[in-house]
Coordinates of N, CA and C in Angstrom, one line a residue:
M1 N 219.6 74.1 109.2 CA 218.5 72.5 108.5 C 217.5 72.8 109.2
S2 N 216.6 73.9 110.5 CA 215.9 74.3 111.4 C 214.3 75.1 110.1
Y3 N 215.7 75.7 109.0 CA 215.0 76.1 107.4 C 214.2 75.1 106.8
R4 N 214.9 73.8 106.7 CA 214.7 72.8 106.1 C 213.4 71.9 106.5
R5 N 212.9 71.8 107.7 CA 212.1 71.6 108.7 C 211.0 72.4 108.2
E6 N 210.8 73.8 108.7 CA 209.7 74.6 108.4 C 209.1 74.6 107.2
H7 N 210.3 75.1 106.4 CA 209.6 75.2 105.2 C 208.8 73.5 104.3
R8 N 209.3 72.5 104.8 CA 208.4 71.0 104.5 C 207.3 70.8 105.6
A9 N 207.3 71.6 106.5 CA 206.1 70.9 107.3 C 204.8 72.2 106.5
S10 N 205.3 73.5 106.6 CA 204.4 74.5 105.5 C 204.0 74.2 104.1
R11 N 205.2 73.7 103.3 CA 204.8 72.7 102.5 C 203.5 71.5 102.5
A12 N 204.0 70.9 103.7 CA 202.8 69.6 103.8 C 201.9 70.4 104.8
S13 N 201.7 71.3 105.2 CA 200.0 71.7 105.2 C 199.5 72.1 103.9
L14 N 200.2 72.8 103.1 CA 199.5 73.5 101.6 C 198.7 72.3 101.2
F15 N 199.7 71.0 100.8 CA 199.1 70.3 100.8 C 197.8 69.7 101.7
D16 N 197.9 69.3 102.7 CA 197.2 69.0 104.3 C 195.5 69.5 103.1
D17 N 195.7 71.2 102.9 CA 194.8 72.4 102.9 C 194.0 71.8 101.7
Y18 N 195.3 71.6 100.2 CA 195.1 70.6 99.4 C 193.5 69.7 99.4
D19 N 194.2 68.5 99.8 CA 193.8 67.6 100.2 C 192.2 67.8 100.8
S20 N 192.6 68.6 101.8 CA 190.6 68.8 102.5 C 189.9 69.3 101.4
L21 N 190.5 70.3 100.5 CA 189.6 71.4 99.4 C 189.2 70.2 98.7
E22 N 189.9 68.8 98.3 CA 189.2 68.0 97.3 C 188.4 67.4 97.9
E23 N 188.5 67.1 99.4 CA 187.1 66.0 99.8 C 186.0 67.3 100.4
G24 N 186.1 68.2 100.0 CA 184.7 69.3 100.3 C 184.8 70.1 101.3
G25 N 185.8 70.1 102.2 CA 185.7 70.6 103.5 C 186.9 71.7 103.0
L26 N 186.9 73.0 103.8 CA 188.0 73.9 103.9 C 188.8 73.8 105.3
N27 N 189.7 73.7 104.7 CA 190.7 73.1 106.3 C 191.7 74.5 106.1
A28 N 191.5 75.5 105.3 CA 192.7 76.5 105.6 C 192.9 77.6 107.4
S29 N 194.2 78.1 107.1 CA 194.1 78.6 108.0 C 193.1 79.5 108.6
S30 N 193.2 80.0 109.9 CA 191.7 81.0 110.5 C 192.3 82.5 109.9
S31 N 193.4 82.9 110.0 CA 193.8 84.5 109.2 C 193.3 84.3 108.0
Y32 N 194.0 83.0 107.3 CA 193.2 83.4 105.6 C 191.6 83.4 105.2
S33 N 191.1 82.5 106.4 CA 189.2 82.4 106.5 C 188.9 83.5 106.4
H34 N 189.4 84.0 107.5 CA 188.7 85.8 108.0 C 189.1 86.8 107.4
D35 N 190.3 86.6 106.5 CA 190.4 87.8 105.8 C 189.8 87.5 104.6
I36 N 189.4 86.8 104.1 CA 188.4 86.0 103.0 C 186.8 86.6 103.1
G37 N 186.7 86.1 104.4 CA 184.9 86.6 105.0 C 185.1 87.9 105.0
E38 N 185.9 89.2 106.0 CA 186.2 89.9 105.9 C 186.1 91.0 104.6
H39 N 186.8 90.3 103.9 CA 186.4 91.0 101.8 C 185.0 90.6 102.2
S40 N 184.9 89.6 101.4 CA 183.7 89.1 101.4 C 182.5 90.4 102.0
N41 N 182.7 90.4 103.2 CA 182.0 91.4 104.2 C 181.9 92.9 103.5
D42 N 183.1 93.1 103.1 CA 183.2 94.6 102.7 C 182.5 94.9 101.9
K43 N 182.9 93.8 100.7 CA 182.1 93.8 99.5 C 180.7 93.9 99.6
A44 N 180.1 93.1 100.5 CA 178.6 93.2 100.6 C 177.8 94.2 101.3
I45 N 178.9 94.5 101.9 CA 178.8 96.3 102.7 C 178.5 97.6 101.4
N46 N 179.4 97.6 101.0 CA 180.2 98.9 99.9 C 178.7 98.4 98.7
S47 N 178.4 97.2 98.0 CA 177.1 96.8 97.3 C 175.9 97.0 98.2
L48 N 175.9 97.3 98.9 CA 174.4 97.5 99.3 C 174.3 98.4 100.1
Q49 N 175.9 99.2 100.3 CA 175.8 101.1 100.8 C 175.3 101.7 99.4
D50 N 175.9 101.0 98.1 CA 175.4 101.8 96.7 C 174.0 101.8 96.4
R51 N 173.7 100.5 96.4 CA 172.1 100.4 96.6 C 171.6 101.3 97.4
V52 N 171.5 101.8 98.6 CA 170.7 102.4 99.4 C 170.6 103.9 99.4
V53 N 172.0 104.1 98.2 CA 172.2 105.6 98.1 C 171.5 106.0 96.3
F54 N 171.1 104.6 96.2 CA 170.7 104.6 95.2 C 168.9 104.5 95.2
L55 N 168.5 104.0 96.0 CA 166.8 104.3 96.2 C 166.3 105.4 97.4
K56 N 167.8 106.3 97.7 CA 167.6 106.9 98.8 C 167.7 108.1 97.3
R57 N 168.0 107.9 96.2 CA 168.2 109.4 95.3 C 167.0 108.6 94.3
L58 N 166.1 107.7 94.2 CA 165.3 107.7 93.2 C 163.8 107.6 94.2
T59 N 163.5 107.9 95.7 CA 162.6 108.3 97.1 C 162.8 109.7 96.5
G60 N 163.8 110.3 96.7 CA 164.0 112.0 96.2 C 163.2 112.6 95.7
D61 N 164.0 111.5 93.9 CA 163.2 112.0 92.8 C 161.6 111.5 92.9
I62 N 161.1 111.1 93.5 CA 159.6 110.1 93.3 C 159.1 111.4 93.9
H63 N 159.7 111.5 94.9 CA 158.9 113.2 95.9 C 158.6 114.3 95.2
N64 N 160.2 114.5 94.6 CA 160.0 116.0 93.8 C 158.7 115.7 93.0
E65 N 158.6 114.4 92.1 CA 157.4 114.6 90.9 C 156.5 114.8 91.5
V66 N 155.8 113.9 93.0 CA 154.4 114.1 93.4 C 154.6 115.2 94.0
E67 N 155.3 116.3 94.4 CA 154.9 117.3 94.8 C 155.3 118.0 93.5
S68 N 155.7 117.7 92.5 CA 155.0 118.8 91.2 C 153.7 118.1 90.7
H69 N 153.4 117.0 91.1 CA 151.8 116.6 90.3 C 151.0 117.4 91.7
N70 N 151.3 117.5 92.4 CA 150.3 118.3 93.5 C 149.8 118.9 93.2
R71 N 151.2 120.3 93.1 CA 151.3 121.6 93.0 C 150.2 121.9 91.6
M72 N 150.7 121.1 90.9 CA 149.7 121.3 89.3 C 148.5 120.7 89.1
L73 N 147.9 119.6 90.4 CA 146.6 119.5 90.3 C 145.4 120.7 91.3
D74 N 146.6 121.4 92.2 CA 145.6 122.3 93.0 C 145.5 123.1 91.9
R75 N 146.7 123.6 91.0 CA 146.5 124.6 90.1 C 145.1 124.9 89.1
T76 N 145.2 123.1 88.9 CA 144.0 122.7 88.0 C 142.7 122.6 88.8
G77 N 142.7 122.1 89.8 CA 141.5 122.5 90.7 C 140.8 124.5 90.7
S78 N 141.5 124.4 91.1 CA 142.0 126.3 91.0 C 140.9 127.2 89.8
E79 N 141.5 127.0 88.9 CA 141.1 127.0 87.2 C 140.1 126.3 87.1
M80 N 139.4 125.2 87.5 CA 138.2 124.3 87.1 C 137.0 124.8 88.3
D81 N 137.7 125.9 89.1 CA 136.6 126.5 90.0 C 136.4 128.0 89.3
A82 N 137.4 128.4 88.9 CA 136.5 130.1 88.3 C 136.5 129.8 87.0
S83 N 136.7 128.4 86.1 CA 135.8 128.2 85.0 C 134.1 127.9 85.2
R84 N 133.8 127.3 86.4 CA 133.0 127.0 86.7 C 132.0 128.0 87.3
G85 N 132.6 129.0 87.6 CA 131.8 130.7 88.6 C 131.9 131.3 87.2
I86 N 132.1 131.2 85.9 CA 132.1 132.1 84.9 C 130.7 131.2 84.2
M87 N 131.1 129.9 83.8 CA 129.9 129.0 83.5 C 128.4 129.3 83.8
S88 N 129.2 129.4 85.2 CA 127.3 129.8 85.9 C 126.9 131.0 85.8
G89 N 127.6 131.7 86.0 CA 127.2 133.4 85.2 C 127.3 133.0 84.0
A90 N 127.3 132.3 83.0 CA 126.9 132.7 81.7 C 125.1 132.1 81.6
M91 N 124.8 130.8 82.5 CA 124.2 130.4 82.2 C 122.5 131.1 83.2
D92 N 123.3 131.6 84.0 CA 122.4 132.6 84.3 C 121.9 133.4 83.6
R93 N 122.8 134.1 83.4 CA 122.4 135.2 82.2 C 121.4 134.5 81.2
F94 N 121.6 133.3 80.2 CA 121.0 132.8 79.1 C 119.4 132.4 79.9
K95 N 119.1 132.2 81.2 CA 118.1 132.2 81.6 C 117.1 133.1 81.9
M96 N 117.6 134.3 82.2 CA 117.2 135.5 82.2 C 117.1 136.2 80.7
V97 N 117.7 135.7 79.3 CA 116.8 135.9 78.5 C 115.8 135.4 77.9
F98 N 115.6 133.8 78.5 CA 115.0 133.1 78.1 C 113.4 132.9 78.8
E99 N 113.7 134.1 79.9 CA 112.7 134.0 81.2 C 111.4 134.7 80.4
K100 N 111.8 135.8 79.6 CA 111.3 136.6 79.1 C 110.6 136.7 77.5
R101 N 109.3 136.8 77.9 CA 109.0 136.7 76.2 C 109.0 136.6 75.4
S102 N 109.9 138.2 75.5 CA 109.9 139.1 73.9 C 111.7 138.5 74.2
N103 N 112.4 137.8 74.9 CA 113.3 137.5 74.5 C 113.8 136.5 73.6
R104 N 112.4 135.8 74.4 CA 112.7 134.5 73.2 C 111.8 134.0 72.3
K105 N 111.3 135.7 71.6 CA 110.6 136.1 69.9 C 112.1 136.7 69.7
T106 N 113.1 137.1 70.6 CA 114.0 138.3 69.3 C 114.8 136.4 69.4
C107 N 115.3 135.4 70.1 CA 116.2 134.2 70.3 C 115.2 133.7 68.9
G108 N 114.0 133.5 68.9 CA 113.7 132.3 68.2 C 114.1 132.9 66.0
L109 N 114.2 134.6 66.2 CA 114.1 135.1 65.1 C 115.6 135.4 64.3
V110 N 116.5 135.3 65.5 CA 117.9 135.3 65.2 C 118.1 133.7 64.5
A111 N 118.1 132.9 65.4 CA 117.7 131.4 64.5 C 117.1 130.9 63.4
C112 N 116.2 131.7 63.0 CA 115.4 131.9 61.7 C 116.3 132.2 61.0
F113 N 116.7 133.8 61.2 CA 118.0 134.2 60.2 C 119.2 133.3 59.9
V114 N 119.6 132.8 61.0 CA 120.7 131.7 60.9 C 121.0 130.6 59.4
V115 N 119.3 130.1 60.1 CA 119.2 129.2 59.2 C 118.8 129.8 57.8
S116 N 118.2 130.7 57.6 CA 117.6 130.9 56.0 C 119.0 131.4 55.9
F117 N 119.4 132.1 56.2 CA 121.2 132.3 55.7 C 122.5 130.9 55.3
F118 N 122.4 130.0 56.2 CA 123.1 128.7 55.7 C 122.2 128.6 54.3
A119 N 120.5 128.2 54.2 CA 120.2 127.3 53.3 C 120.0 128.0 52.3
L120 N 120.3 129.3 52.4 CA 120.7 130.5 50.6 C 122.4 130.0 50.2
Y121 N 123.2 130.0 51.1 CA 124.2 130.1 51.0 C 124.8 128.7 50.3
Y122 N 124.2 127.5 50.9 CA 124.4 126.1 50.1 C 123.7 126.5 48.6
S123 N 122.0 126.8 48.7 CA 121.7 126.9 47.3 C 122.5 127.4 46.1
F124 N 123.1 128.8 46.8 CA 124.1 129.1 45.7 C 125.1 128.4 45.2
R125 N 125.2 127.6 46.4 CA 126.8 127.3 46.2 C 126.6 125.7 45.2
I126 N 125.4 125.2 45.7 CA 124.9 124.0 44.4 C 124.7 124.7 43.4
L127 N 123.5 125.6 43.6 CA 123.9 126.5 42.0 C 124.9 126.9 41.3
M128 N 125.8 127.1 41.7 CA 126.7 127.5 41.2 C 127.7 126.3 40.4
Y129 N 127.5 125.3 41.6 CA 128.0 124.3 41.2 C 127.9 123.7 39.5
F130 N 126.5 123.5 39.4 CA 125.6 123.1 38.8 C 125.6 123.9 37.2
T131 N 126.1 125.2 37.0 CA 126.5 126.1 36.2 C 127.7 125.5 35.5
Y132 N 128.4 126.0 36.4 CA 129.9 126.7 35.8 C 130.8 124.9 35.8
G133 N 130.2 124.0 36.7 CA 130.8 122.6 36.4 C 131.6 122.3 37.7

């Protein structure tokens, strides 16, 4: 008989909880609400942990990429310094060539030869075009 009373009491408490839920309140037992809260907290912690792991991996990849680009920029800077040295040496040689009067005459003679060569080449080419069609 006490079994029936306990059954009716638990059944009545279930309906009371259902009625309070319909009214907008939450009148669940404290252990049930504690379990729900703990479960949702665990889910939130797991989600947050996944995001932190993802962000850590992402920042590691960004760090590796930045280091790679820094090394590449350092190599490029070194190569530019080397090429700047080569170019300055070539410019110094050109200055030496053009400082002497005889060298200027020689460079002018070479330039006239190159221009006359191209003029003759194109004149023969035009002549061949009109002759043979």
